[in-house]
């Protein structure tokens, strides 16, 4: 079962931008890239550094701590399937944005 978390309108990032959100103690980075939204846990799976402030090139986010680069679409470390971001589905309903999480997360 999934939980729908509504993103406040003022936190929805403009195209090419990002937003930092806190939901029930979880840090989430939300990106708007070419009218597509991507939501990830704001913790690098390598050693936990924040990804929100990382360098963004297209759909690729680079971790500030060690330079690891992740594809926001797949969640995987570039050129590898060994390390993956925790990502969340995002849906738009009647101009409102929702992040979907498993109830057990």
Tab-separated table of N, CA and C in Angstrom:
chain	number	residue	atom	x	y	z
A	1	UNK	N	0.844	-1.175	0.000
A	1	UNK	CA	0.000	0.000	0.000
A	1	UNK	C	0.894	1.245	0.000
A	2	UNK	N	0.514	2.233	-0.802
A	2	UNK	CA	1.327	3.447	-0.832
A	2	UNK	C	0.607	4.616	-0.173
A	3	UNK	N	1.415	5.548	0.271
A	3	UNK	CA	0.939	6.760	0.916
A	3	UNK	C	1.194	7.911	-0.039
A	4	UNK	N	0.198	8.763	-0.234
A	4	UNK	CA	0.346	9.931	-1.108
A	4	UNK	C	0.611	11.152	-0.243
A	5	UNK	N	1.762	11.741	-0.440
A	5	UNK	CA	2.129	12.953	0.292
A	5	UNK	C	2.000	14.145	-0.642
A	6	UNK	N	1.137	15.078	-0.297
A	6	UNK	CA	0.926	16.244	-1.150
A	6	UNK	C	2.052	17.245	-0.967
A	7	UNK	N	2.599	17.703	-2.078
A	7	UNK	CA	3.650	18.715	-2.061
A	7	UNK	C	2.968	20.084	-2.010
A	8	UNK	N	3.275	20.905	-1.012
A	8	UNK	CA	2.669	22.248	-0.961
A	8	UNK	C	2.989	23.029	-2.237
A	9	UNK	N	2.025	23.769	-2.733
A	9	UNK	CA	2.184	24.497	-3.998
A	9	UNK	C	3.434	25.364	-4.017
A	10	UNK	N	3.766	25.986	-2.892
A	10	UNK	CA	4.940	26.863	-2.850
A	10	UNK	C	6.262	26.084	-2.898
A	11	UNK	N	6.203	24.771	-2.718
A	11	UNK	CA	7.413	23.945	-2.752
A	11	UNK	C	7.614	23.238	-4.100
A	12	UNK	N	6.645	23.341	-4.996
A	12	UNK	CA	6.786	22.701	-6.310
A	12	UNK	C	7.835	23.476	-7.101
A	13	UNK	N	8.922	22.807	-7.490
A	13	UNK	CA	9.990	23.529	-8.186
A	13	UNK	C	9.609	23.921	-9.616
A	14	UNK	N	10.056	25.099	-10.016
A	14	UNK	CA	9.873	25.564	-11.390
A	14	UNK	C	10.740	24.704	-12.309
A	15	UNK	N	10.487	24.717	-13.617
A	15	UNK	CA	11.309	23.931	-14.541
A	15	UNK	C	12.807	24.231	-14.373
A	16	UNK	N	13.587	23.164	-14.293
A	16	UNK	CA	15.033	23.289	-14.137
A	16	UNK	C	15.484	23.516	-12.707
A	17	UNK	N	14.548	23.551	-11.777
A	17	UNK	CA	14.866	23.842	-10.385
A	17	UNK	C	14.645	22.609	-9.513
A	18	UNK	N	14.914	22.788	-8.220
A	18	UNK	CA	14.753	21.710	-7.245
A	18	UNK	C	14.212	22.272	-5.950
A	19	UNK	N	13.693	21.392	-5.117
A	19	UNK	CA	13.159	21.794	-3.811
A	19	UNK	C	13.566	20.747	-2.776
A	20	UNK	N	13.735	21.222	-1.553
A	20	UNK	CA	14.043	20.344	-0.425
A	20	UNK	C	12.791	20.245	0.424
A	21	UNK	N	12.374	19.026	0.742
A	21	UNK	CA	11.150	18.801	1.505
A	21	UNK	C	11.418	17.902	2.699
A	22	UNK	N	10.642	18.101	3.733
A	22	UNK	CA	10.666	17.201	4.889
A	22	UNK	C	9.259	16.632	5.043
A	23	UNK	N	9.154	15.313	5.034
A	23	UNK	CA	7.893	14.626	5.252
A	23	UNK	C	8.102	13.602	6.345
A	24	UNK	N	7.434	13.796	7.457
A	24	UNK	CA	7.471	12.831	8.550
A	24	UNK	C	8.903	12.387	8.885
A	25	UNK	N	9.810	13.355	8.986
A	25	UNK	CA	11.186	13.069	9.344
A	25	UNK	C	12.072	12.609	8.197
A	26	UNK	N	11.524	12.537	6.993
A	26	UNK	CA	12.303	12.142	5.821
A	26	UNK	C	12.728	13.372	5.032
A	27	UNK	N	13.981	13.404	4.611
A	27	UNK	CA	14.481	14.478	3.750
A	27	UNK	C	14.339	14.023	2.305
A	28	UNK	N	13.654	14.833	1.508
A	28	UNK	CA	13.398	14.477	0.116
A	28	UNK	C	13.838	15.625	-0.782
A	29	UNK	N	14.534	15.266	-1.858
A	29	UNK	CA	14.905	16.236	-2.881
A	29	UNK	C	13.967	16.021	-4.065
A	30	UNK	N	13.356	17.106	-4.519
A	30	UNK	CA	12.393	17.056	-5.618
A	30	UNK	C	12.935	17.906	-6.761
A	31	UNK	N	12.996	17.324	-7.951
A	31	UNK	CA	13.555	17.987	-9.128
A	31	UNK	C	12.494	18.103	-10.211
A	32	UNK	N	12.526	19.220	-10.961
A	32	UNK	CA	11.657	19.422	-12.120
A	32	UNK	C	12.571	19.569	-13.328
A	33	UNK	N	12.644	18.521	-14.126
A	33	UNK	CA	13.529	18.516	-15.286
A	33	UNK	C	12.704	18.252	-16.534
A	34	UNK	N	12.654	19.244	-17.416
A	34	UNK	CA	11.881	19.121	-18.658
A	34	UNK	C	10.442	18.681	-18.396
A	35	UNK	N	9.798	19.315	-17.425
A	35	UNK	CA	8.398	19.059	-17.062
A	35	UNK	C	8.184	17.656	-16.500
A	36	UNK	N	9.241	16.989	-16.099
A	36	UNK	CA	9.159	15.679	-15.435
A	36	UNK	C	9.676	15.853	-14.006
A	37	UNK	N	8.941	15.322	-13.042
A	37	UNK	CA	9.342	15.443	-11.644
A	37	UNK	C	10.013	14.161	-11.166
A	38	UNK	N	11.070	14.326	-10.378
A	38	UNK	CA	11.811	13.216	-9.787
A	38	UNK	C	11.956	13.494	-8.294
A	39	UNK	N	11.635	12.511	-7.481
A	39	UNK	CA	11.766	12.643	-6.024
A	39	UNK	C	12.690	11.540	-5.518
A	40	UNK	N	13.680	11.950	-4.723
A	40	UNK	CA	14.635	10.987	-4.171
A	40	UNK	C	14.848	11.263	-2.687
A	41	UNK	N	15.288	10.257	-1.987
A	41	UNK	CA	15.729	10.439	-0.614
A	41	UNK	C	16.985	11.293	-0.697
A	42	UNK	N	17.084	12.320	0.119
A	42	UNK	CA	18.217	13.245	0.045
A	42	UNK	C	19.438	12.702	0.791
A	43	UNK	N	19.743	11.452	0.546
A	43	UNK	CA	20.881	10.820	1.192
A	43	UNK	C	21.572	9.920	0.179
A	44	UNK	N	22.810	10.224	-0.126
A	44	UNK	CA	23.569	9.413	-1.079
A	44	UNK	C	23.688	7.992	-0.522
A	45	UNK	N	23.412	6.980	-1.341
A	45	UNK	CA	23.507	5.608	-0.851
A	45	UNK	C	24.942	5.161	-0.557
A	46	UNK	N	25.916	5.973	-0.947
A	46	UNK	CA	27.312	5.630	-0.683
A	46	UNK	C	27.668	5.863	0.783
A	47	UNK	N	27.542	7.134	1.233
A	47	UNK	CA	27.867	7.429	2.631
A	47	UNK	C	26.922	8.451	3.264
A	48	UNK	N	25.767	8.663	2.651
A	48	UNK	CA	24.736	9.474	3.286
A	48	UNK	C	24.797	10.973	3.087
A	49	UNK	N	25.696	11.477	2.256
A	49	UNK	CA	25.772	12.926	2.027
A	49	UNK	C	24.504	13.426	1.336
A	50	UNK	N	24.170	14.684	1.558
A	50	UNK	CA	23.005	15.293	0.918
A	50	UNK	C	23.212	15.379	-0.591
A	51	UNK	N	22.168	15.076	-1.331
A	51	UNK	CA	22.227	15.176	-2.792
A	51	UNK	C	21.533	16.436	-3.302
A	52	UNK	N	20.685	17.034	-2.481
A	52	UNK	CA	19.897	18.196	-2.905
A	52	UNK	C	20.772	19.304	-3.481
A	53	UNK	N	21.908	19.551	-2.881
A	53	UNK	CA	22.752	20.656	-3.339
A	53	UNK	C	23.796	20.225	-4.363
A	54	UNK	N	23.728	18.981	-4.811
A	54	UNK	CA	24.705	18.488	-5.780
A	54	UNK	C	24.567	19.147	-7.139
A	55	UNK	N	25.603	19.000	-7.937
A	55	UNK	CA	25.605	19.550	-9.287
A	55	UNK	C	24.634	18.752	-10.148
A	56	UNK	N	23.747	19.466	-10.838
A	56	UNK	CA	22.729	18.838	-11.670
A	56	UNK	C	23.024	19.121	-13.135
A	57	UNK	N	23.130	18.063	-13.923
A	57	UNK	CA	23.322	18.172	-15.379
A	57	UNK	C	22.283	17.298	-16.047
A	58	UNK	N	21.238	17.919	-16.599
A	58	UNK	CA	20.140	17.143	-17.157
A	58	UNK	C	19.489	16.347	-16.053
A	59	UNK	N	19.411	15.015	-16.230
A	59	UNK	CA	18.826	14.140	-15.215
A	59	UNK	C	19.882	13.514	-14.312
A	60	UNK	N	21.091	14.037	-14.330
A	60	UNK	CA	22.177	13.453	-13.537
A	60	UNK	C	22.518	14.372	-12.369
A	61	UNK	N	22.470	13.802	-11.161
A	61	UNK	CA	22.830	14.543	-9.958
A	61	UNK	C	24.167	13.999	-9.447
A	62	UNK	N	25.055	14.927	-9.089
A	62	UNK	CA	26.377	14.549	-8.590
A	62	UNK	C	26.461	14.824	-7.098
A	63	UNK	N	26.875	13.821	-6.351
A	63	UNK	CA	27.036	13.949	-4.906
A	63	UNK	C	28.201	14.888	-4.610
A	64	UNK	N	27.983	15.822	-3.709
A	64	UNK	CA	29.018	16.799	-3.340
A	64	UNK	C	30.182	16.151	-2.600
A	65	UNK	N	29.923	15.077	-1.880
A	65	UNK	CA	30.952	14.488	-1.028
A	65	UNK	C	32.031	13.746	-1.815
A	66	UNK	N	31.636	12.867	-2.712
A	66	UNK	CA	32.625	12.033	-3.401
A	66	UNK	C	32.485	12.047	-4.919
A	67	UNK	N	31.601	12.884	-5.440
A	67	UNK	CA	31.489	13.039	-6.893
A	67	UNK	C	30.720	11.950	-7.609
A	68	UNK	N	30.101	11.050	-6.878
A	68	UNK	CA	29.324	9.997	-7.535
A	68	UNK	C	28.146	10.626	-8.266
A	69	UNK	N	27.874	10.091	-9.472
A	69	UNK	CA	26.820	10.651	-10.313
A	69	UNK	C	25.713	9.620	-10.509
A	70	UNK	N	24.477	10.070	-10.271
A	70	UNK	CA	23.322	9.190	-10.345
A	70	UNK	C	22.323	9.707	-11.378
A	71	UNK	N	21.702	8.768	-12.093
A	71	UNK	CA	20.641	9.091	-13.045
A	71	UNK	C	19.335	9.183	-12.267
A	72	UNK	N	18.685	10.337	-12.288
A	72	UNK	CA	17.437	10.508	-11.547
A	72	UNK	C	16.307	9.654	-12.119
A	73	UNK	N	16.383	9.329	-13.399
A	73	UNK	CA	15.345	8.497	-14.017
A	73	UNK	C	15.370	7.067	-13.533
A	74	UNK	N	16.538	6.466	-13.531
A	74	UNK	CA	16.664	5.064	-13.112
A	74	UNK	C	17.036	4.939	-11.640
A	75	UNK	N	17.679	5.971	-11.101
A	75	UNK	CA	18.156	5.927	-9.721
A	75	UNK	C	19.551	5.344	-9.580
A	76	UNK	N	20.056	4.741	-10.634
A	76	UNK	CA	21.348	4.051	-10.544
A	76	UNK	C	22.544	4.981	-10.703
A	77	UNK	N	23.624	4.564	-10.084
A	77	UNK	CA	24.928	5.177	-10.291
A	77	UNK	C	25.230	5.047	-11.781
A	78	UNK	N	25.758	6.101	-12.408
A	78	UNK	CA	26.049	6.025	-13.841
A	78	UNK	C	26.993	4.872	-14.132
A	79	UNK	N	26.710	4.161	-15.213
A	79	UNK	CA	27.523	3.043	-15.687
A	79	UNK	C	27.616	1.896	-14.693
A	80	UNK	N	26.611	1.735	-13.845
A	80	UNK	CA	26.630	0.657	-12.857
A	80	UNK	C	25.210	0.366	-12.384
A	81	UNK	N	24.991	-0.836	-11.939
A	81	UNK	CA	23.723	-1.179	-11.289
A	81	UNK	C	23.998	-1.641	-9.853
A	82	UNK	N	25.165	-1.299	-9.343
A	82	UNK	CA	25.566	-1.730	-8.012
A	82	UNK	C	25.077	-0.808	-6.903
A	83	UNK	N	24.771	0.438	-7.232
A	83	UNK	CA	24.371	1.411	-6.221
A	83	UNK	C	23.180	2.186	-6.766
A	84	UNK	N	22.129	2.298	-5.968
A	84	UNK	CA	20.902	2.943	-6.441
A	84	UNK	C	20.340	3.881	-5.379
A	85	UNK	N	19.850	5.030	-5.846
A	85	UNK	CA	19.162	5.991	-4.981
A	85	UNK	C	17.815	5.434	-4.545
A	86	UNK	N	17.356	5.857	-3.393
A	86	UNK	CA	15.987	5.557	-3.017
A	86	UNK	C	15.134	6.638	-3.676
A	87	UNK	N	14.296	6.228	-4.602
A	87	UNK	CA	13.480	7.200	-5.324
A	87	UNK	C	12.005	6.898	-5.099
A	88	UNK	N	11.188	7.905	-5.388
A	88	UNK	CA	9.758	7.813	-5.164
A	88	UNK	C	9.014	8.249	-6.422
A	89	UNK	N	7.896	7.586	-6.690
A	89	UNK	CA	7.054	7.986	-7.814
A	89	UNK	C	6.427	9.340	-7.503
A	90	UNK	N	6.212	10.116	-8.538
A	90	UNK	CA	5.579	11.431	-8.403
A	90	UNK	C	4.407	11.458	-9.371
A	91	UNK	N	3.272	11.944	-8.900
A	91	UNK	CA	2.125	12.064	-9.798
A	91	UNK	C	1.509	13.452	-9.677
A	92	UNK	N	0.935	13.890	-10.785
A	92	UNK	CA	0.252	15.174	-10.838
A	92	UNK	C	-1.235	14.886	-11.034
A	93	UNK	N	-2.056	15.409	-10.122
A	93	UNK	CA	-3.499	15.228	-10.192
A	93	UNK	C	-4.140	16.598	-10.030
A	94	UNK	N	-4.856	17.028	-11.053
A	94	UNK	CA	-5.537	18.326	-11.001
A	94	UNK	C	-4.602	19.445	-10.541
A	95	UNK	N	-3.434	19.519	-11.148
A	95	UNK	CA	-2.432	20.543	-10.877
A	95	UNK	C	-1.842	20.471	-9.471
A	96	UNK	N	-2.049	19.366	-8.775
A	96	UNK	CA	-1.433	19.162	-7.467
A	96	UNK	C	-0.418	18.033	-7.608
A	97	UNK	N	0.698	18.181	-6.907
A	97	UNK	CA	1.787	17.221	-6.996
A	97	UNK	C	1.785	16.342	-5.760
A	98	UNK	N	1.969	15.031	-5.977
A	98	UNK	CA	2.006	14.063	-4.886
A	98	UNK	C	3.253	13.187	-5.025
A	99	UNK	N	3.872	12.872	-3.904
A	99	UNK	CA	4.969	11.920	-3.861
A	99	UNK	C	4.396	10.649	-3.246
A	100	UNK	N	4.650	9.525	-3.904
A	100	UNK	CA	4.111	8.251	-3.451
A	100	UNK	C	5.193	7.454	-2.750
A	101	UNK	N	4.887	6.983	-1.560
A	101	UNK	CA	5.811	6.161	-0.784
A	101	UNK	C	5.095	4.910	-0.328
A	102	UNK	N	5.852	3.825	-0.204
A	102	UNK	CA	5.291	2.615	0.380
A	102	UNK	C	4.969	2.908	1.832
A	103	UNK	N	3.881	2.367	2.314
A	103	UNK	CA	3.447	2.619	3.679
A	103	UNK	C	4.495	2.185	4.697
A	104	UNK	N	5.302	1.169	4.377
A	104	UNK	CA	6.305	0.665	5.300
A	104	UNK	C	7.600	1.453	5.318
A	105	UNK	N	7.741	2.447	4.447
A	105	UNK	CA	9.006	3.205	4.383
A	105	UNK	C	9.106	4.187	5.517
